[in-house]
Coordinates of C-alpha atoms in Angstrom, one line a residue:
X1 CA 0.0 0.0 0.0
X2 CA 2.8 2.4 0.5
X3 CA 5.5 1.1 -1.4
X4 CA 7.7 0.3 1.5
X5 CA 8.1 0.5 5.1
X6 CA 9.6 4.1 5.3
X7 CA 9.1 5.2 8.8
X8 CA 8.2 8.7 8.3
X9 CA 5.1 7.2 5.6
X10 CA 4.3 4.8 8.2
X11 CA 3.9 7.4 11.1
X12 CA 1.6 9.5 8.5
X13 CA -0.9 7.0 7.4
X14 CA -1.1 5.4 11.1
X15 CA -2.7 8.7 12.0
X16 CA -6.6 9.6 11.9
X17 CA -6.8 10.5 8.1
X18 CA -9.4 12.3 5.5
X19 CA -9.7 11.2 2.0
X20 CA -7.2 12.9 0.0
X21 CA -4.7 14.0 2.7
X22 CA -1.6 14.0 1.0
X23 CA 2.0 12.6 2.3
X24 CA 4.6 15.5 1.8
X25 CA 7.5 13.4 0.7
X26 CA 10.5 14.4 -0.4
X27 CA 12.1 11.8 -2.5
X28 CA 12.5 8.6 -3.2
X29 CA 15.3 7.5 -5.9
X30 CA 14.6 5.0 -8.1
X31 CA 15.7 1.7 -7.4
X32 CA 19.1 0.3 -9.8
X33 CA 18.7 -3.4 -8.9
X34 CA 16.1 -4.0 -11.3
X35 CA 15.9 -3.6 -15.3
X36 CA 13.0 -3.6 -17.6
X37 CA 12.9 -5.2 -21.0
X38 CA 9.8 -2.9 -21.9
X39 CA 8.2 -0.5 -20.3
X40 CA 5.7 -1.8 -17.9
X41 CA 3.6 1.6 -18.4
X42 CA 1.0 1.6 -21.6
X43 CA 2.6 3.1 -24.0
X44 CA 0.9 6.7 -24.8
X45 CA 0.4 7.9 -28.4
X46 CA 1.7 11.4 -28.6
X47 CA 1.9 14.0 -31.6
X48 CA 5.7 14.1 -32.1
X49 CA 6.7 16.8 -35.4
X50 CA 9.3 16.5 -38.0
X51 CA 12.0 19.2 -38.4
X52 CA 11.6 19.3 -34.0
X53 CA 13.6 17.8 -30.9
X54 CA 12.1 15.3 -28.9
X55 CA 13.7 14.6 -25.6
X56 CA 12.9 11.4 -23.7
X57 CA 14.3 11.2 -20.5
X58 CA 14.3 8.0 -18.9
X59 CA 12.8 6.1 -22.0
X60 CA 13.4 2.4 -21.2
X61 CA 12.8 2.0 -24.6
X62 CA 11.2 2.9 -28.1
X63 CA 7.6 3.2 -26.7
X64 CA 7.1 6.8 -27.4
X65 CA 8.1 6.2 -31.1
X66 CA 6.2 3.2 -31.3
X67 CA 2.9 4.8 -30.4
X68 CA 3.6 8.3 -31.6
X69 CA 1.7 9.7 -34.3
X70 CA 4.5 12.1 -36.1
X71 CA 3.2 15.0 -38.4
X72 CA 4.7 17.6 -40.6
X73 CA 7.1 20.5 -39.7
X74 CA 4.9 22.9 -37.3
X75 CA 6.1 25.6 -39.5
X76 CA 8.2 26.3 -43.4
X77 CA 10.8 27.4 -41.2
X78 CA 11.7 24.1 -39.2
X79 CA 12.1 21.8 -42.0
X80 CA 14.3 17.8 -41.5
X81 CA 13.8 15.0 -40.0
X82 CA 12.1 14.5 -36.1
X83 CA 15.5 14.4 -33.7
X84 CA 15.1 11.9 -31.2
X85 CA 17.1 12.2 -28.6
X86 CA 17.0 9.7 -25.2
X87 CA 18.5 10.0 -21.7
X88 CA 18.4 6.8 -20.1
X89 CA 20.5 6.3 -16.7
X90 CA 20.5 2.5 -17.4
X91 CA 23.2 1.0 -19.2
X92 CA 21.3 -1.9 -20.3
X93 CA 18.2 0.2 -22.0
X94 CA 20.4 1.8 -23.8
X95 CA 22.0 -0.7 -25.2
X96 CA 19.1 -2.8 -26.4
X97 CA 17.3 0.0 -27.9
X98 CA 20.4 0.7 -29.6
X99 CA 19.9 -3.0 -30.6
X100 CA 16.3 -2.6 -31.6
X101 CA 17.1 0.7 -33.5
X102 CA 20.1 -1.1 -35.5
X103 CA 17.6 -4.1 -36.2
X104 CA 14.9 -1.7 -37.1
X105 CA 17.2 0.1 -39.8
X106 CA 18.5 -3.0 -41.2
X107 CA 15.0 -4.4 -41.7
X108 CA 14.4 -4.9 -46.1
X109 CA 12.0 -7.0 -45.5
X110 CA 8.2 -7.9 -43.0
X111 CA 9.5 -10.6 -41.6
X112 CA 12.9 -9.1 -40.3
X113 CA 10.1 -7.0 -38.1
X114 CA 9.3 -10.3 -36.8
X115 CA 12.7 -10.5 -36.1
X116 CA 12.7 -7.1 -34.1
X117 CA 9.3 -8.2 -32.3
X118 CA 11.2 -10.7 -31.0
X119 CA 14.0 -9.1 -29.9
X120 CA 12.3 -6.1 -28.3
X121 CA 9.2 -8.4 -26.6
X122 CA 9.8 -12.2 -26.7
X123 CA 12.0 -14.5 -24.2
X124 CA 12.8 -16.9 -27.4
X125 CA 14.1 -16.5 -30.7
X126 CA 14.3 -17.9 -34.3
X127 CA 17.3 -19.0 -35.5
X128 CA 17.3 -16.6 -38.1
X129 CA 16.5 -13.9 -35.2
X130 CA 20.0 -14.4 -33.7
X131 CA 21.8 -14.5 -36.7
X132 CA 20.2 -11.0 -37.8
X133 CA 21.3 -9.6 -33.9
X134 CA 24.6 -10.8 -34.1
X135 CA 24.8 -8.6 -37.1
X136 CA 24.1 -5.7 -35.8
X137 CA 26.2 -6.4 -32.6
X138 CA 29.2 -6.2 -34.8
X139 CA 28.3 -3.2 -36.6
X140 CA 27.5 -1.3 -33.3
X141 CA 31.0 -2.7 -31.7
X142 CA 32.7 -1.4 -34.5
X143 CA 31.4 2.1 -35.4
X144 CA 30.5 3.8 -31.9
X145 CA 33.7 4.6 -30.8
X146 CA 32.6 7.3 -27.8
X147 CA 30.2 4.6 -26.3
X148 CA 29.5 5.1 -22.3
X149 CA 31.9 2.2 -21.4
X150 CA 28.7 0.1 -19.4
X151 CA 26.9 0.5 -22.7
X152 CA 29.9 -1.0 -24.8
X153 CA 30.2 -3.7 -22.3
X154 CA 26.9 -5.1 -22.8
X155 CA 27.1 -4.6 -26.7
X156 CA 30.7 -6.7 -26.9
X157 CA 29.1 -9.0 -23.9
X158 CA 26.3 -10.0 -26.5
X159 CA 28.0 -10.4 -29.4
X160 CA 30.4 -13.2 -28.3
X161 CA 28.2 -14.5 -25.7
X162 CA 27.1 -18.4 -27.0
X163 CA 23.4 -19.4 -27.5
X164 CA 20.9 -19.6 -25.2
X165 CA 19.6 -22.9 -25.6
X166 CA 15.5 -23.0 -24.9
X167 CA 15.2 -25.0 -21.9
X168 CA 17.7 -22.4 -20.5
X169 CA 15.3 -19.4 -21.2
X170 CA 11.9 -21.3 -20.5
X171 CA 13.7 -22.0 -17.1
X172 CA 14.9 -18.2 -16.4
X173 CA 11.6 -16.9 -18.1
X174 CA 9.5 -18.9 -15.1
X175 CA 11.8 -17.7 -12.2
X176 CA 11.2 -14.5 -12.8
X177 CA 7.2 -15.1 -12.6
X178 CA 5.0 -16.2 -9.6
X179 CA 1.8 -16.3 -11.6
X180 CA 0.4 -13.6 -9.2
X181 CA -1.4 -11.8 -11.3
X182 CA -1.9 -14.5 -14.1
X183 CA -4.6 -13.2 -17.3
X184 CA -5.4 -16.8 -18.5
X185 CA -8.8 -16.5 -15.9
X186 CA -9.7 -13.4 -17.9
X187 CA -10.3 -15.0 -21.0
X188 CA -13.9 -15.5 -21.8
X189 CA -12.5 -18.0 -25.2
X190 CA -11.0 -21.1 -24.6
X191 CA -8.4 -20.5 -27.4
X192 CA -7.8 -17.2 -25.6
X193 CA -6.8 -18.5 -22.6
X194 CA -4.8 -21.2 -24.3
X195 CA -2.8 -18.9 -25.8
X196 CA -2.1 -16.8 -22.8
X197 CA -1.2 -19.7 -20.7
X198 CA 1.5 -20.3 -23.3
X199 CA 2.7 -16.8 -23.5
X200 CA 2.7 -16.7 -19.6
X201 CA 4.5 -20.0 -19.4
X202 CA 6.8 -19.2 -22.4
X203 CA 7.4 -15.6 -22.7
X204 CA 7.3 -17.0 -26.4
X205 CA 5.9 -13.5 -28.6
X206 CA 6.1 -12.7 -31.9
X207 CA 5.7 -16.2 -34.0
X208 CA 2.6 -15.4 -36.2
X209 CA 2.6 -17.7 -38.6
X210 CA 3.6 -20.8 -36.2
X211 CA 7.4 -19.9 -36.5
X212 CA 9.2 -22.5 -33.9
X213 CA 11.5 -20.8 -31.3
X214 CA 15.4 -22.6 -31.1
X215 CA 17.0 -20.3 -28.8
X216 CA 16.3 -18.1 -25.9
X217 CA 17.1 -14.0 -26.1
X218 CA 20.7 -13.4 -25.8
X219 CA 19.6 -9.8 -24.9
X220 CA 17.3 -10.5 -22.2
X221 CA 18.7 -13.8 -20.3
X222 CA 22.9 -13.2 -20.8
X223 CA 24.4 -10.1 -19.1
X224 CA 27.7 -9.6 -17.2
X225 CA 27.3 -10.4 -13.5
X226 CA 27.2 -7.2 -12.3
X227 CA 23.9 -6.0 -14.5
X228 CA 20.9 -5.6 -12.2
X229 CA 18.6 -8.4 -12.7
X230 CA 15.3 -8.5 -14.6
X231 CA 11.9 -6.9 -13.0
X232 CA 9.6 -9.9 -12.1
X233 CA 6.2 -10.1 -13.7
X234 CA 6.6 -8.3 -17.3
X235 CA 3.9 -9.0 -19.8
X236 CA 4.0 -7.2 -23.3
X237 CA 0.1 -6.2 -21.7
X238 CA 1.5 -3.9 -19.4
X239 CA 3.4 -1.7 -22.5
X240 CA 0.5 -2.2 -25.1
X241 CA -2.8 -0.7 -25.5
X242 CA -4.9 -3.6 -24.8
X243 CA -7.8 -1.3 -26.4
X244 CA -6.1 -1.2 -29.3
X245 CA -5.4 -4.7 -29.5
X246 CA -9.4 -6.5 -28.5
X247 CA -10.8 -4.7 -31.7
X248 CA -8.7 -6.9 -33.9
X249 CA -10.0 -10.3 -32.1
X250 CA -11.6 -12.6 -34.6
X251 CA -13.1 -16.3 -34.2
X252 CA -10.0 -17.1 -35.8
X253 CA -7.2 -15.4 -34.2
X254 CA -6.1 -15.3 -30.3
X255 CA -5.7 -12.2 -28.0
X256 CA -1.6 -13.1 -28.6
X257 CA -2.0 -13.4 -32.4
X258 CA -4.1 -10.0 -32.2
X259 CA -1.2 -8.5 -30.2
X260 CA 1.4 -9.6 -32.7
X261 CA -0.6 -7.7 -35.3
X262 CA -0.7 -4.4 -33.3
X263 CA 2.4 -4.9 -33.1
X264 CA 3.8 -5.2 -36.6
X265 CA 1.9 -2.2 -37.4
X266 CA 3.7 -0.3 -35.8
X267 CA 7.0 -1.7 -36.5
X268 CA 5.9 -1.3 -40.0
X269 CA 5.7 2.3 -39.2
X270 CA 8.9 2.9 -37.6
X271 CA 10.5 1.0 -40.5
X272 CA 8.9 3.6 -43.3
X273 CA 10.3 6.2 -40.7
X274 CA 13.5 5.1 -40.4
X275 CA 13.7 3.8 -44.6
X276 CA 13.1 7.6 -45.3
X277 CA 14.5 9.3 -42.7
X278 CA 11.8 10.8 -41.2
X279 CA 13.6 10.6 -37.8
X280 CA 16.9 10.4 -36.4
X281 CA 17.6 8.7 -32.7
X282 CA 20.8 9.5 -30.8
X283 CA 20.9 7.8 -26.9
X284 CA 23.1 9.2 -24.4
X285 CA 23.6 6.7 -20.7
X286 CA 23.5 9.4 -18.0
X287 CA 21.5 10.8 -15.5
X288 CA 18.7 13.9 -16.7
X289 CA 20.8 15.7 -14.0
X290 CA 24.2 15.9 -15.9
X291 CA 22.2 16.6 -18.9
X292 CA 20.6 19.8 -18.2
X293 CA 22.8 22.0 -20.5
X294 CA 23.1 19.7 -23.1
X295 CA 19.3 18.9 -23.4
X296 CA 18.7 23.0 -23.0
X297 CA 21.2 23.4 -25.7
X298 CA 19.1 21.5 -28.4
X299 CA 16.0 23.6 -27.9
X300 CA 13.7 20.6 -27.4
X301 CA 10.3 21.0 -28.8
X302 CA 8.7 18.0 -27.2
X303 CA 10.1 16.4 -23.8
X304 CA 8.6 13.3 -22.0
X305 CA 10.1 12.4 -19.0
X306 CA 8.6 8.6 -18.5
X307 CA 7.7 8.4 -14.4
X308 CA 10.5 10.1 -13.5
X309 CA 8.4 12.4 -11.4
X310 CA 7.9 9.4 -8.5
X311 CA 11.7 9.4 -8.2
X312 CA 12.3 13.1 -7.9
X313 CA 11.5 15.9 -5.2
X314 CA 8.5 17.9 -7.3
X315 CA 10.1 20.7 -6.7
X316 CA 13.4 19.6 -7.9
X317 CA 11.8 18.1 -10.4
X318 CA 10.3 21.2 -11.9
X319 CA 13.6 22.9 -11.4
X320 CA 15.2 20.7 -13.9
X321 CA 11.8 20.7 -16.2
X322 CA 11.8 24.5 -16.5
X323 CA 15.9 25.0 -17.0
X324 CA 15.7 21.8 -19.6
X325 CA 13.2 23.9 -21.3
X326 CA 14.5 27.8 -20.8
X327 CA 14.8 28.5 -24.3
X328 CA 10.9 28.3 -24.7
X329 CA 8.0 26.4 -27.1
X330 CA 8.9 23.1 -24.5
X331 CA 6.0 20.8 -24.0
X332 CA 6.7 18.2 -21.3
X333 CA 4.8 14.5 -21.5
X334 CA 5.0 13.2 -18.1
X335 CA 3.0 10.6 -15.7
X336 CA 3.4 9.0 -12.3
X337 CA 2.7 5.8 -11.5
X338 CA 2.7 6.0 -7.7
X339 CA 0.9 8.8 -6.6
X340 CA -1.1 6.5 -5.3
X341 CA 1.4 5.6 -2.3
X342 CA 0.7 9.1 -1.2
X343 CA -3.0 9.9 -1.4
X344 CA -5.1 8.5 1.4
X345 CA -8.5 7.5 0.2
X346 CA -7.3 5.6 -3.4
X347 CA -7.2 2.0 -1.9
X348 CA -10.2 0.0 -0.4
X349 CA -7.6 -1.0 2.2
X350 CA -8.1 2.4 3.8
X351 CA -11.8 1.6 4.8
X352 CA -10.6 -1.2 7.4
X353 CA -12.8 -2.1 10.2
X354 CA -16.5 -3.9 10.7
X355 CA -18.4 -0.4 10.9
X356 CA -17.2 0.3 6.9
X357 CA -18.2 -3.1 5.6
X358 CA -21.1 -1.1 3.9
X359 CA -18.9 1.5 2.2
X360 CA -16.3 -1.5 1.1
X361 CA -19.7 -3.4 -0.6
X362 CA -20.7 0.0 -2.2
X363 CA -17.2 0.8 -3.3
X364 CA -17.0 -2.5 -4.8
X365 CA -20.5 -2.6 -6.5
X366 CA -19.7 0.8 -7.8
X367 CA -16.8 -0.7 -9.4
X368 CA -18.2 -3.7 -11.3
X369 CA -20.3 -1.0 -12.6
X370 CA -17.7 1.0 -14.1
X371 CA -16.3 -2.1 -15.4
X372 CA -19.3 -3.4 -16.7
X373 CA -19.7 -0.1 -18.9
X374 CA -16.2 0.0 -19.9
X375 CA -16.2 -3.6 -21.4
X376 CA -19.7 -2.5 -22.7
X377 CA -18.1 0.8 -24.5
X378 CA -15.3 -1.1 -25.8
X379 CA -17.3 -4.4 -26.6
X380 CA -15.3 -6.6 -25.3
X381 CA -18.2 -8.6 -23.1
X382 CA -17.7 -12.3 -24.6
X383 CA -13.6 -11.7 -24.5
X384 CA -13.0 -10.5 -21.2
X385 CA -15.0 -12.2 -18.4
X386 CA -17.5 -9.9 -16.1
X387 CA -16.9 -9.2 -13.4
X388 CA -13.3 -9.4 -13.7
X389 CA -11.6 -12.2 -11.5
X390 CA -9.0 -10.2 -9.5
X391 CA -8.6 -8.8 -6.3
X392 CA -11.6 -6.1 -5.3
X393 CA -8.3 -3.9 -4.3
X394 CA -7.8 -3.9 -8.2
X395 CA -11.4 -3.4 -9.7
X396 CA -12.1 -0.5 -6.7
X397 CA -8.7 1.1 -6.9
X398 CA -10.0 2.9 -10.4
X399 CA -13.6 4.5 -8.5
X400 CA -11.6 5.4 -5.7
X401 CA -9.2 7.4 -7.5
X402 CA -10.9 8.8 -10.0
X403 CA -12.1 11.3 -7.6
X404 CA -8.7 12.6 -5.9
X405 CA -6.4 12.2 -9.0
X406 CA -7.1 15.9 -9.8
X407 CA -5.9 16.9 -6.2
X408 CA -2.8 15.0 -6.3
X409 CA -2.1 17.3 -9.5
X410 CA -3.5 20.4 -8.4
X411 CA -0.6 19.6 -5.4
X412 CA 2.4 18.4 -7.9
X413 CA 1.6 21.7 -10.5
X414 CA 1.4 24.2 -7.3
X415 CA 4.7 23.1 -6.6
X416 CA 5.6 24.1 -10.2
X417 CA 3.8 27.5 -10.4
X418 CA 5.6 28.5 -6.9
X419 CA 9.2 28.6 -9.6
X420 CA 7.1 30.2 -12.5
X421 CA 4.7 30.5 -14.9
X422 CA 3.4 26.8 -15.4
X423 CA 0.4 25.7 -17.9
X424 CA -1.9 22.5 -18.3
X425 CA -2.8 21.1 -21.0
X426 CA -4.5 18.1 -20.1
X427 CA -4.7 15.9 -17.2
X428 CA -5.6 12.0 -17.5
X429 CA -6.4 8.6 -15.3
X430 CA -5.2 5.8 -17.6
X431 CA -8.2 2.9 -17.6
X432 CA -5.6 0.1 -16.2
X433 CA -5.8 -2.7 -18.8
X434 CA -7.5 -5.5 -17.1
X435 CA -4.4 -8.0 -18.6
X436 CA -1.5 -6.5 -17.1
X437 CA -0.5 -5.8 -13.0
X438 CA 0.8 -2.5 -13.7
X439 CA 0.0 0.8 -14.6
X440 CA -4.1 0.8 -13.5
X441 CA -3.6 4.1 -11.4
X442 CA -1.2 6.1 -14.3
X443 CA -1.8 9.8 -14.1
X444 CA -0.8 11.9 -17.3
X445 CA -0.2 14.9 -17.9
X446 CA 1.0 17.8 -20.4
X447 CA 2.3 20.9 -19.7
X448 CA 4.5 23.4 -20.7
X449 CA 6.4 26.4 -19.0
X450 CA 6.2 29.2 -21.6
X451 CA 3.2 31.2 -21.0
X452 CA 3.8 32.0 -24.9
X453 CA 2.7 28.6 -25.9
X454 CA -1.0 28.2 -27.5
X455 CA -1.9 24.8 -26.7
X456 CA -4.8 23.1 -29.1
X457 CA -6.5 20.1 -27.5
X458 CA -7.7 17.0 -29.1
X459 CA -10.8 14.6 -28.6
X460 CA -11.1 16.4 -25.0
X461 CA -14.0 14.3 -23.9
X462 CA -12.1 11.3 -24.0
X463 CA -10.1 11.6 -21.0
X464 CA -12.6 9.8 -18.4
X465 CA -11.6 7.0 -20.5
X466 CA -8.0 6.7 -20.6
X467 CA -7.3 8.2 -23.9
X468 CA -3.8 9.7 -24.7
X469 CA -4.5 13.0 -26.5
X470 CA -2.2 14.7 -29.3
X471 CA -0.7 18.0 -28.6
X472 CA 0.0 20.5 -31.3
X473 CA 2.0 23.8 -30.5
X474 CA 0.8 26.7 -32.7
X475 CA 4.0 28.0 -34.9
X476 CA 5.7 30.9 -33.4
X477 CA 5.1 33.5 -34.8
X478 CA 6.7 35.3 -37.4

């Protein structure tokens, strides 16, 4: 419930508490003993714009490009290609999405992008798949001569590291999972949950066509001692839209086979970008606070700054935000995933004791409600089983937020407007995908700290729902 013991959080939640008291933390750095393979946040389609900088800090991985929609040149006089450029303080992000990139650009054909799926998502590979990453291990080795040296490490690591037979990676892909939060039950098809069981049991992704797996990922399962190990849990469901992927469901396909298709599409799409270069992508291994200069320097258009905001003091946060941005037309992407730890009211575990049995029934009712008219609005009733069979901490955590989300961010943006002028231009709860154990209390937001920016908002009735919505700058003026 409050993601750790910490004494001083302890002492404030065991005191008499209202709904939406807020704990005044500080910080609370992010933890280095873990990586990610993917991001385990659902990746949120943004307007990125050619002939612009887009800044990711702490991106994990391609998500942002994978989801973005990217439009013309806001005006004649910013013409080229969209610059990407990520800061990532992990070593081993950076050096698979310098993999995934290489395998990206090197992709002539579709099914090298199944080659990439599998590299980027899946705990197996194709022969062919390992052949095609060796490749590119060699051309990364020998051409980036001013590599961070942890970054290089991993690079030459892989490329003469031996296969990873299959019964290695099906063993390592089941240590890391405790079947906690399994999907399979919430699977209304039999072929459905079929399917899931043998992506859950497997980590097997990215074989449409019945492709047989021969080796484990190299990239995911063999790292020098010293790399922090892998998070515990990942599903591909927690980085993908799962809204996105239901309306592609047929009586003949699975919910994997459908996720495999949303998934090539947008491969397909980075491919055309990257075939015409329509983008560039340069990664730099360091922390956002070494980088200030450097990332002011570039004039970024576009920032997102993944959760880094749960990791930072607000108002140090905002600090480096607004200087990151100084040179003006910046609009920051941001969203925190664990507000929630700081909110009192959000959880049905906070209505504890027999004389609020009645508001725990209500709260739980009210949920299977909301659920009920979700999977109704995104017709998914006959795919996904009602009422969902989880936890009631899971279903209710969505009603109980809903309502104090806003106050969190009124809090976090006061801190902000204390330094300066500080503007919002939209503020979102994500709807949690019912397949993945992450991400279900995501708040999003856009801003930007130039009072001079004209922000124009898109499909602005669809944030009760968990939409992302595009953001387009006016041009400056002339």
């Amino acid at each position: 419930r409050l993601n750790g013991m910490h004494q001083a959080k302890v002492e404030w939640y065991s005191q008499p508490r209202k709904i939406g008291d807020i704990f005044l933390r500080t910080a609370n750095p992010y933890s280095s003993k873990i990586r990610h393979s993917y991001s385990n946040q659902t990746y949120r389609k943004e307007v990125l714009q050619r002939g612009t900088t887009h800044v990711a800090v702490g991106f994990v991985d391609l998500g942002i490009l994978f989801e973005a929609d990217l439009r013309d040149a806001p005006s004649t006089a910013m013409s080229g290609p969209l610059r990407f450029l990520g800061i990532e303080m992990n070593p081993y992000a950076v050096a698979k999405t310098l993999v995934v990139w290489e395998l990206i650009h090197q992709s002539t054909q579709d099914r090298h992008l199944r080659y990439v799926m599998q590299v980027w998502f899946s705990a197996s590979w194709e022969e062919e798949t390992e052949r095609m990453v060796k490749n590119v291990l060699t051309s990364l080795c020998d051409s980036y001569e001013h590599m961070q040296p942890k970054v290089a490490e991993l690079l030459n690591h892989w490329r003469g590291a031996d296969r990873i037979s299959l019964s290695n990676a099906r063993s390592q892909w089941a240590n890391r999972s405790t079947m906690a939060r399994t999907s399979i039950a919430d699977m209304e098809r039999k072929q459905d949950r079929i399917a899931m069981a043998r992506y859950e049991l497997t980590g097997d992704f990215g074989f449409p066509n019945g492709e047989v797996p021969t080796c484990g990922n190299t990239i995911m399962f063999c790292c020098p001692k010293d790399t922090p190990k892998l998070a515990r849990e990942e599903t591909i469901f927690s980085a993908f839209d799962w809204k996105a992927i239901v309306p592609l469901l047929s009586p003949r396909n699975t919910i994997i086979e459908s996720a495999e298709m949303y998934a090539m599409e947008r491969l397909s799409k980075l491919k055309h970008w990257a075939k015409h270069e329509m983008i560039t992508v340069n990664l730099v291994c360091a922390k956002v606070e070494d980088m200030v200069d450097f990332i002011a320097a570039n004039k970024p258009w576009t920032m997102s700054w993944s959760n880094v905001i749960d990791y930072i003091d607000y108002a140090e946060f905002h600090r480096l935000a607004r200087a990151c941005s100084i040179h003006g037309d910046t609009i920051h992407f941001g969203y925190s995933m664990n507000w929630v730890m700081d909110v009192f009211g959000v959880s049905i575990l906070d209505f504890v004791g027999s004389e609020r049995t009645e508001i725990r029934r209500h709260f739980i009712e009210r949920a299977n409600e909301c659920v009920d008219m979700t999977y109704s609005l995104y017709r998914v009733k006959g795919l996904l089983r009602f009422p969902p069979p989880t936890n009631p901490i899971n279903t209710t955590s969505f009603v109980l937020e809903i309502g104090q989300h806003r106050n969190w961010a009124d809090y976090f943006f006061e801190i902000g407007r204390r330094q300066g002028p500080c503007q919002i231009a939209n503020l979102e709860h994500a709807l949690g995908s019912p397949l993945s154990p992450t991400g279900g209390g995501t708040v999003s937001f856009t801003w930007t700290y130039d009072p001079e920016v004209k922000l124009l908002h898109e499909r602005p009735d669809d944030a009760f729902f968990g939409h992302s919505h595009g953001q387009l700058k006016l041009p400056p003026s002339s």
